[in-house]
PDB file of C-alpha atoms in Angstrom:
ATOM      1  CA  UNK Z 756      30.161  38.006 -47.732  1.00 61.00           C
ATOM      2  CA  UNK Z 757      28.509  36.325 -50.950  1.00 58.00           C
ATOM      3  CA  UNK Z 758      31.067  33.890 -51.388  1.00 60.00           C
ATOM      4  CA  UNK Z 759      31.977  31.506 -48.819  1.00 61.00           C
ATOM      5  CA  UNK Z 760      35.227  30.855 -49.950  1.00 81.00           C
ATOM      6  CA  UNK Z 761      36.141  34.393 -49.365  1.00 85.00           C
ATOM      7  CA  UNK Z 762      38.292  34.510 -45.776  1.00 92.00           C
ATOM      8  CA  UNK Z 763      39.364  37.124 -43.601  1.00 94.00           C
ATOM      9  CA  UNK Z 764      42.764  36.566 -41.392  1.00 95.00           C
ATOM     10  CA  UNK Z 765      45.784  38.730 -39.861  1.00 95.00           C
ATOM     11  CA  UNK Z 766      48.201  38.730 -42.755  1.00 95.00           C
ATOM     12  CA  UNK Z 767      50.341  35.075 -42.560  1.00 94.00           C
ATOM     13  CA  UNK Z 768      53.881  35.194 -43.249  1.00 93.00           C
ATOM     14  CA  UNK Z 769      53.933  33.236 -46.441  1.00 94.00           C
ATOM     15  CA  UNK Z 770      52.037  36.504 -48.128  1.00 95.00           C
ATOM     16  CA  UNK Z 771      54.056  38.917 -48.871  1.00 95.00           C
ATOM     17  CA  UNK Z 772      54.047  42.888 -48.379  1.00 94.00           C
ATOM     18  CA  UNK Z 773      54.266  43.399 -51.792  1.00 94.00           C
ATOM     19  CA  UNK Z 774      51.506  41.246 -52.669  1.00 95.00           C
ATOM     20  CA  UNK Z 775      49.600  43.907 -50.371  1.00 94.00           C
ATOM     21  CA  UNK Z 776      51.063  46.524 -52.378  1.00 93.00           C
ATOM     22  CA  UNK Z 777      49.936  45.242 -55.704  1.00 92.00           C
ATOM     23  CA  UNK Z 778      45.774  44.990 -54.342  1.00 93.00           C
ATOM     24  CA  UNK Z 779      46.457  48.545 -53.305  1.00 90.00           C
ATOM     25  CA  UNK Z 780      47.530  49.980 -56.102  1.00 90.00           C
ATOM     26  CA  UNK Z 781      45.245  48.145 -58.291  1.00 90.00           C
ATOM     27  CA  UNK Z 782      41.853  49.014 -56.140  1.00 85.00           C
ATOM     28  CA  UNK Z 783      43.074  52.533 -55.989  1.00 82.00           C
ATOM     29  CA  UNK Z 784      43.890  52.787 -59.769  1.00 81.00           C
ATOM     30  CA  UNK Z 785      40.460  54.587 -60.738  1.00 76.00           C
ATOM     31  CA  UNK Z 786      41.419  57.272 -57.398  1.00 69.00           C
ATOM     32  CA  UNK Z 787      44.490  58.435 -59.450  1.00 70.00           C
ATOM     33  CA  UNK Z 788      42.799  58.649 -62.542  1.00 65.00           C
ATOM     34  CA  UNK Z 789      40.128  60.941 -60.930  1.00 67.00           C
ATOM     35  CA  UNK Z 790      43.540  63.009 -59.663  1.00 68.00           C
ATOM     36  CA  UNK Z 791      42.614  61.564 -56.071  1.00 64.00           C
ATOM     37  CA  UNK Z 792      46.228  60.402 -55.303  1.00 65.00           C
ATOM     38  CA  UNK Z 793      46.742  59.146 -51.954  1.00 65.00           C
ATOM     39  CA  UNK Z 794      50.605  58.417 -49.929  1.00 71.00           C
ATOM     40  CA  UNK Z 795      49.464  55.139 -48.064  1.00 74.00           C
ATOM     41  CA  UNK Z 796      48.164  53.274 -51.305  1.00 74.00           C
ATOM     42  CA  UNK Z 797      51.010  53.785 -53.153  1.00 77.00           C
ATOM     43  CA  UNK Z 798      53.523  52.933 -50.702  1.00 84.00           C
ATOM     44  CA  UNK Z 799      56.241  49.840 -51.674  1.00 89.00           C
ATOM     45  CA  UNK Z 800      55.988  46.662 -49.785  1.00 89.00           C
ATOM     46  CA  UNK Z 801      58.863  47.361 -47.806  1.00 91.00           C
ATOM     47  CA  UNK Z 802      57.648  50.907 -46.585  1.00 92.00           C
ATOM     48  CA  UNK Z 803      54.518  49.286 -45.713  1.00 91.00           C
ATOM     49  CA  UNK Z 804      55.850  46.635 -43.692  1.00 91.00           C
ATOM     50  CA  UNK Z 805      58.177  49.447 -41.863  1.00 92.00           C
ATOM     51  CA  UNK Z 806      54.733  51.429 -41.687  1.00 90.00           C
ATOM     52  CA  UNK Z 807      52.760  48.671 -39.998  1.00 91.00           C
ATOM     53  CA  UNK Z 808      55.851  47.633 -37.736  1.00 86.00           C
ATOM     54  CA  UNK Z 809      54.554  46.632 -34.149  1.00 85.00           C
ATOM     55  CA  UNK Z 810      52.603  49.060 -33.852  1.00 89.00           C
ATOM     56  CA  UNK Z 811      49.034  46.777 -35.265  1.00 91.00           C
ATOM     57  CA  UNK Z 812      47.671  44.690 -37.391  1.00 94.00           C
ATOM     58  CA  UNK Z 813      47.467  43.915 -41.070  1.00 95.00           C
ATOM     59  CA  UNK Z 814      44.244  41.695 -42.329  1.00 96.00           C
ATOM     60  CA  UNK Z 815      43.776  40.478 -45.797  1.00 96.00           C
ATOM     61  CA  UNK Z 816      40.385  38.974 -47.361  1.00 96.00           C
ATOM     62  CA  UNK Z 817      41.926  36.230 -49.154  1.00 95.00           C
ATOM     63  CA  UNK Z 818      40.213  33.780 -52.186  1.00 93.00           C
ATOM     64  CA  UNK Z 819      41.542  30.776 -51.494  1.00 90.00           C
ATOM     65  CA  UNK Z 820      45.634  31.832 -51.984  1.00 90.00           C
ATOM     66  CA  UNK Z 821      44.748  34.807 -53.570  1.00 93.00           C
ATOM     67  CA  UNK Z 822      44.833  38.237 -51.513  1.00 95.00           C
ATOM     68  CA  UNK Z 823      41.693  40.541 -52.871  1.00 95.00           C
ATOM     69  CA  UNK Z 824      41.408  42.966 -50.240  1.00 95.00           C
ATOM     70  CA  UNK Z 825      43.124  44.377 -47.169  1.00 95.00           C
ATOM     71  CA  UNK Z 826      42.793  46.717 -44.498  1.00 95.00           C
ATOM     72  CA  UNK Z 827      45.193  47.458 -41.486  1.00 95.00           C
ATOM     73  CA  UNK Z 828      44.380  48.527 -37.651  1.00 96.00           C
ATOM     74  CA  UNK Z 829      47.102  50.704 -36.348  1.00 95.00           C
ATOM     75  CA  UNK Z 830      47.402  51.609 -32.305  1.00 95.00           C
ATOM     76  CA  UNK Z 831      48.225  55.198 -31.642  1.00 95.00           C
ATOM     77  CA  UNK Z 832      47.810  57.933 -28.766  1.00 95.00           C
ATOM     78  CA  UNK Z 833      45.713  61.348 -29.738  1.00 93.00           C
ATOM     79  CA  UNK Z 834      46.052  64.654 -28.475  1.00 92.00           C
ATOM     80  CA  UNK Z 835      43.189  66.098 -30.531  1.00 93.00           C
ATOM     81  CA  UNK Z 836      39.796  66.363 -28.832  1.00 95.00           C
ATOM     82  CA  UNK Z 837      38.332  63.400 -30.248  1.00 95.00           C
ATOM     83  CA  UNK Z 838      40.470  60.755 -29.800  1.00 91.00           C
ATOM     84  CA  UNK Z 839      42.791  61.656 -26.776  1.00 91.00           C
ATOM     85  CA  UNK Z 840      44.663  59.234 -25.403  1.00 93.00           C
ATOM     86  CA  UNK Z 841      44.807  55.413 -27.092  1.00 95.00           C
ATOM     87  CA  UNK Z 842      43.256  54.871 -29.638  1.00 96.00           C
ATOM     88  CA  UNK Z 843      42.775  52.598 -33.601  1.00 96.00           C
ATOM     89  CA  UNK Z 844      43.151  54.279 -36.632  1.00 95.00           C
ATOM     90  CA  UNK Z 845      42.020  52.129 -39.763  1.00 94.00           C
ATOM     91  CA  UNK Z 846      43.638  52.778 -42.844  1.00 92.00           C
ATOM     92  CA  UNK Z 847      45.621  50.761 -46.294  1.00 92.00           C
ATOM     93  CA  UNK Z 848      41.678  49.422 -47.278  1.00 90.00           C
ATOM     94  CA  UNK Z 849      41.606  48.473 -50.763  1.00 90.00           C
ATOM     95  CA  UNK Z 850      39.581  45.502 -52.323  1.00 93.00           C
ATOM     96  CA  UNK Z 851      40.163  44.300 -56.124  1.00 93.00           C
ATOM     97  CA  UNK Z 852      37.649  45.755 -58.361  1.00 92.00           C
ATOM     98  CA  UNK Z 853      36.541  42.624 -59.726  1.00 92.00           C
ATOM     99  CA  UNK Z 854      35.313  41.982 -56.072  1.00 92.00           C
ATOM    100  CA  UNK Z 855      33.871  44.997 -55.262  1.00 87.00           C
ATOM    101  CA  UNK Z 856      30.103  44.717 -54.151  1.00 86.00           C
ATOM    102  CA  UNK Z 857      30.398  41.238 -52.300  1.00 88.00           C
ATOM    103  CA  UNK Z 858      30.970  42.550 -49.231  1.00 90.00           C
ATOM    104  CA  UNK Z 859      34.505  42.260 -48.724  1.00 92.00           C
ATOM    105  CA  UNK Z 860      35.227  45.742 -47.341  1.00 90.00           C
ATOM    106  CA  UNK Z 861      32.459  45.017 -44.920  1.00 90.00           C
ATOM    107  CA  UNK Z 862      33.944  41.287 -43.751  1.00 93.00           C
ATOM    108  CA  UNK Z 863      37.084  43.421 -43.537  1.00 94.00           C
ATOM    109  CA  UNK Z 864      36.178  46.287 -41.214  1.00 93.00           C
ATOM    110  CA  UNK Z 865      34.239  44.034 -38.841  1.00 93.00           C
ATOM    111  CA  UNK Z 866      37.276  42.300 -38.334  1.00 95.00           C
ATOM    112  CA  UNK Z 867      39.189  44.827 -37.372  1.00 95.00           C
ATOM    113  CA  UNK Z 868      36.480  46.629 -35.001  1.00 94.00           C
ATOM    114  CA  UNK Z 869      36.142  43.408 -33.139  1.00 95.00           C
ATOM    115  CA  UNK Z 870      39.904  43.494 -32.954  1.00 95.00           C
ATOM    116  CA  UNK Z 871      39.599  47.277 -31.278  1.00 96.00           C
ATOM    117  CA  UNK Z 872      36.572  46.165 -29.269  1.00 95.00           C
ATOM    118  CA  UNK Z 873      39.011  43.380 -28.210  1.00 95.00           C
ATOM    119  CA  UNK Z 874      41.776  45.726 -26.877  1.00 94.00           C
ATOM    120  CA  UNK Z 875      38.995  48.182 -25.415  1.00 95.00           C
ATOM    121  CA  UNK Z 876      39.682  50.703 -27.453  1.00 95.00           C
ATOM    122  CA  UNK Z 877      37.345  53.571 -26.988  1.00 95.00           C
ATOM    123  CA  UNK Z 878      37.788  55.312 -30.994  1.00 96.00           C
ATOM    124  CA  UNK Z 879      38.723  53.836 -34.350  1.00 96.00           C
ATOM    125  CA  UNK Z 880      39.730  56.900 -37.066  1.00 96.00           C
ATOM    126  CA  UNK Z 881      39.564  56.607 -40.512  1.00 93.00           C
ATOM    127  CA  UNK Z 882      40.638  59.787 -43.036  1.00 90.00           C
ATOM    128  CA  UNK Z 883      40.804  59.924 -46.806  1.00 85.00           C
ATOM    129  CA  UNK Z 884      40.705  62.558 -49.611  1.00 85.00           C
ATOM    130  CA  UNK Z 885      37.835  64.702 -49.794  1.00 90.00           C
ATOM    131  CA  UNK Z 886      36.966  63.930 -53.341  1.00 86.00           C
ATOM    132  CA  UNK Z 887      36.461  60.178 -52.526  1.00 85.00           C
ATOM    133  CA  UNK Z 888      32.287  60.521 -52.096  1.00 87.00           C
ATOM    134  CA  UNK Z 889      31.876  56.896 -52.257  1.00 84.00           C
ATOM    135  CA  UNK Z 890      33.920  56.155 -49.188  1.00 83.00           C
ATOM    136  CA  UNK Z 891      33.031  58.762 -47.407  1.00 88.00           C
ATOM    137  CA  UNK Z 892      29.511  57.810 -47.289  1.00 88.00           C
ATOM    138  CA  UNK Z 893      30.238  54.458 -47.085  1.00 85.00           C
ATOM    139  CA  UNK Z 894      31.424  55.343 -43.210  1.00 86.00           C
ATOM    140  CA  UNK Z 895      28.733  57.217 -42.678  1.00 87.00           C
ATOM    141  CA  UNK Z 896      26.421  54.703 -43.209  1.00 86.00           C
ATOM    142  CA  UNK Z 897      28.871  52.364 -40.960  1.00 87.00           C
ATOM    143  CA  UNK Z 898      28.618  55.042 -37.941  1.00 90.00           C
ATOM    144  CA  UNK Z 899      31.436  57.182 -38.777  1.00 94.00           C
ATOM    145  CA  UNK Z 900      31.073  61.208 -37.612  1.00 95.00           C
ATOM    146  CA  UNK Z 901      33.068  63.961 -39.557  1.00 96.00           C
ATOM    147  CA  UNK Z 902      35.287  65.061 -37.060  1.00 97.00           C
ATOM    148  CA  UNK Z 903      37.866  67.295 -38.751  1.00 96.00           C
ATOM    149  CA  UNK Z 904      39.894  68.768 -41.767  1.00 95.00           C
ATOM    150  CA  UNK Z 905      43.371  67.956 -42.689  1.00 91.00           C
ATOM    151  CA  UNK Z 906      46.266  69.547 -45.062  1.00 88.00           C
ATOM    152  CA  UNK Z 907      48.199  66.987 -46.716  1.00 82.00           C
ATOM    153  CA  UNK Z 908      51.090  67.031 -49.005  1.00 81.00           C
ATOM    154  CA  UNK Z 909      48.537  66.966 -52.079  1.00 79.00           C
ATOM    155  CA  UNK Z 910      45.033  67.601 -51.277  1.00 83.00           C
ATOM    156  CA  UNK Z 911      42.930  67.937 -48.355  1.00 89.00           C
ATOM    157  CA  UNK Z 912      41.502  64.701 -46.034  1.00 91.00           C
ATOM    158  CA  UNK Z 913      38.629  64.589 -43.933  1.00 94.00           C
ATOM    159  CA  UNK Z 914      38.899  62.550 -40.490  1.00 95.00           C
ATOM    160  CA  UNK Z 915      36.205  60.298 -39.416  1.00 95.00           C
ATOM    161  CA  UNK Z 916      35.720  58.725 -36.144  1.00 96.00           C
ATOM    162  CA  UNK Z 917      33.498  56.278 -34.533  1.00 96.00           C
ATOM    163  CA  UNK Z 918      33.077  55.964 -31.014  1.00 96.00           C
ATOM    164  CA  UNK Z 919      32.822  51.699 -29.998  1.00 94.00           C
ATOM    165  CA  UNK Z 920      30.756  52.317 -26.373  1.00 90.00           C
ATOM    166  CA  UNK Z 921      28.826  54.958 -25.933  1.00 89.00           C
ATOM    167  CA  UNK Z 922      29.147  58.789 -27.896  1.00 93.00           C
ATOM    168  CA  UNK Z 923      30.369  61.418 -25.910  1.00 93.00           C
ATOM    169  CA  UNK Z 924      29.924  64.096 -27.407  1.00 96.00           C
ATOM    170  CA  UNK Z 925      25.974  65.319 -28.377  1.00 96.00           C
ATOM    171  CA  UNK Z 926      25.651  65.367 -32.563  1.00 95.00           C
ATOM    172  CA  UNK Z 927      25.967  69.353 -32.456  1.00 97.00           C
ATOM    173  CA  UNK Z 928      28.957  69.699 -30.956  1.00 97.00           C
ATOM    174  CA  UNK Z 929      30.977  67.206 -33.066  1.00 97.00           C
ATOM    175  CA  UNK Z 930      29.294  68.838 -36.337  1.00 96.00           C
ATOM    176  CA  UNK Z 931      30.597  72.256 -35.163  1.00 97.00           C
ATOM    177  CA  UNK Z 932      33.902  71.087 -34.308  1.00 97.00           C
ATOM    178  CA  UNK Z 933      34.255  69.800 -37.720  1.00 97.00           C
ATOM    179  CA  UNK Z 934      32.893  72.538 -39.777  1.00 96.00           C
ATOM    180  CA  UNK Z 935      35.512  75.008 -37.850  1.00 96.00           C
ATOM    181  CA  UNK Z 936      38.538  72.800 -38.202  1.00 96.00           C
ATOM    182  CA  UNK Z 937      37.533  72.976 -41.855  1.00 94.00           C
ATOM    183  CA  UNK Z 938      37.499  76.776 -42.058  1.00 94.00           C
ATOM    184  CA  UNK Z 939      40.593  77.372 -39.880  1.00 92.00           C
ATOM    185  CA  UNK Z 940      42.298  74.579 -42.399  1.00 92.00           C
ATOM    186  CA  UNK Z 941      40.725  76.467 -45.329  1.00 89.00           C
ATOM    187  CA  UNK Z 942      42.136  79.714 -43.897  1.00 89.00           C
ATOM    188  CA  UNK Z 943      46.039  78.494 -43.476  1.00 88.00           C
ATOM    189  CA  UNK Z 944      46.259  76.217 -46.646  1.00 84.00           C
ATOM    190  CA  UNK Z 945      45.714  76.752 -50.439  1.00 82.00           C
ATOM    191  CA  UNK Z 946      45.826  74.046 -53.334  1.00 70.00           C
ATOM    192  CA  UNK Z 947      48.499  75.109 -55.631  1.00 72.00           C
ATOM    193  CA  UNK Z 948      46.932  73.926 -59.029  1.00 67.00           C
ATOM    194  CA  UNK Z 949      50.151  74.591 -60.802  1.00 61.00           C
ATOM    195  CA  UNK Z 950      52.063  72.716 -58.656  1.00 61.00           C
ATOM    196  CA  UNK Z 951      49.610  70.236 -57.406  1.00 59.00           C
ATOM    197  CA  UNK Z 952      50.930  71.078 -53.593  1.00 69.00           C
ATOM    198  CA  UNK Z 953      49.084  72.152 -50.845  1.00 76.00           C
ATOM    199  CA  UNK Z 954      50.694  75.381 -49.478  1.00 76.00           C
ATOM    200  CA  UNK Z 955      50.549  76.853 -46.221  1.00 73.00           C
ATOM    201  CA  UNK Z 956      49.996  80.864 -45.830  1.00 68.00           C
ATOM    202  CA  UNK Z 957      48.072  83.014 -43.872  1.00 55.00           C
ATOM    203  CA  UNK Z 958      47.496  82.587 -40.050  1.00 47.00           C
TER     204      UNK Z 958
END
């Protein structure tokens, strides 16, 4: 990071859950207003503290008592072809705006991957909305593959994944397994622009 006074740590107890709350919703504010509205950013405190629970970890950039970015590592087990078994799944990232550019993302995702690396876990995940270009290529560029396409309540999400030891899958393979989870996706759901839901139909 630029500024040395800038930290990374596991959340402590004496910052709250809604503080956390408050940097998301602030660092996503320019998402809504593009019509990129996203469930985990806009969660309370207390539903993010019940989301979290024990199942990881919650890490906050702080400036000096002030929280300016976080990003949480949760544990799960997958039973898609990417990620089966146990597994991290990084998601909540947010950083204030009037940080953005001094690396505080960055300080915060190499936390948490030497975290995963840590536990030996073989996979972290990401996913976000499809509209949101800047983070997408923002994992690209930190080794993240496209690995599939996902219906949510409101829009559509792509899934990232980055494999910690070695890759086992050749670069074709995972690029065709995400271009046809996209099309059979595309083929059972349909953005209701009335409504702003995402409908199921077909197969």
């Amino acid at each position: 990071m630029n500024d040395s006074k800038i930290q990374v740590i596991e959340k402590p107890d004496w910052v709250s859950w809604d503080e956390i709350h408050n940097v998301l919703w602030e660092a996503h504010r320019q998402n809504r207003e593009k019509g990129m509205n996203m469930r985990l950013p806009a969660m309370s405190g207390d539903e993010l503290c019940v989301f979290i629970g024990g199942r990881g970890k919650m890490y906050v950039a702080m400036d000096d008592e002030k929280v300016i970015g976080t990003l949480a590592l949760i544990i799960k087990e997958g039973k898609q072809w990417f990620n089966r078994g146990r597994y991290g799944y990084a998601c909540l990232g947010a950083v204030l705006p009037e940080y953005s550019g001094k690396g505080v993302f960055r300080a915060l995702y190499d936390k948490i991957e030497a975290e995963a690396i840590r536990m030996q876990l073989p996979i972290i995940t990401r996913d976000t909305h499809e509209s949101n270009v800047r983070m997408l290529k923002i994992s690209k560029q930190e080794g993240y593959r496209f690995v599939s396409y996902k219906a949510c309540k409101d829009h559509f999400n792509i899934v990232r994944a980055k494999w910690l030891n070695d890759c086992p899958f050749p670069s074709w393979y995972i690029k065709t397994r995400f271009v046809f989870s996209k099309i059979f996706v595309k083929a059972r759901y349909r953005m209701d622009s009335q409504k702003g839901k995402v409908k199921r139909f077909g197969i």
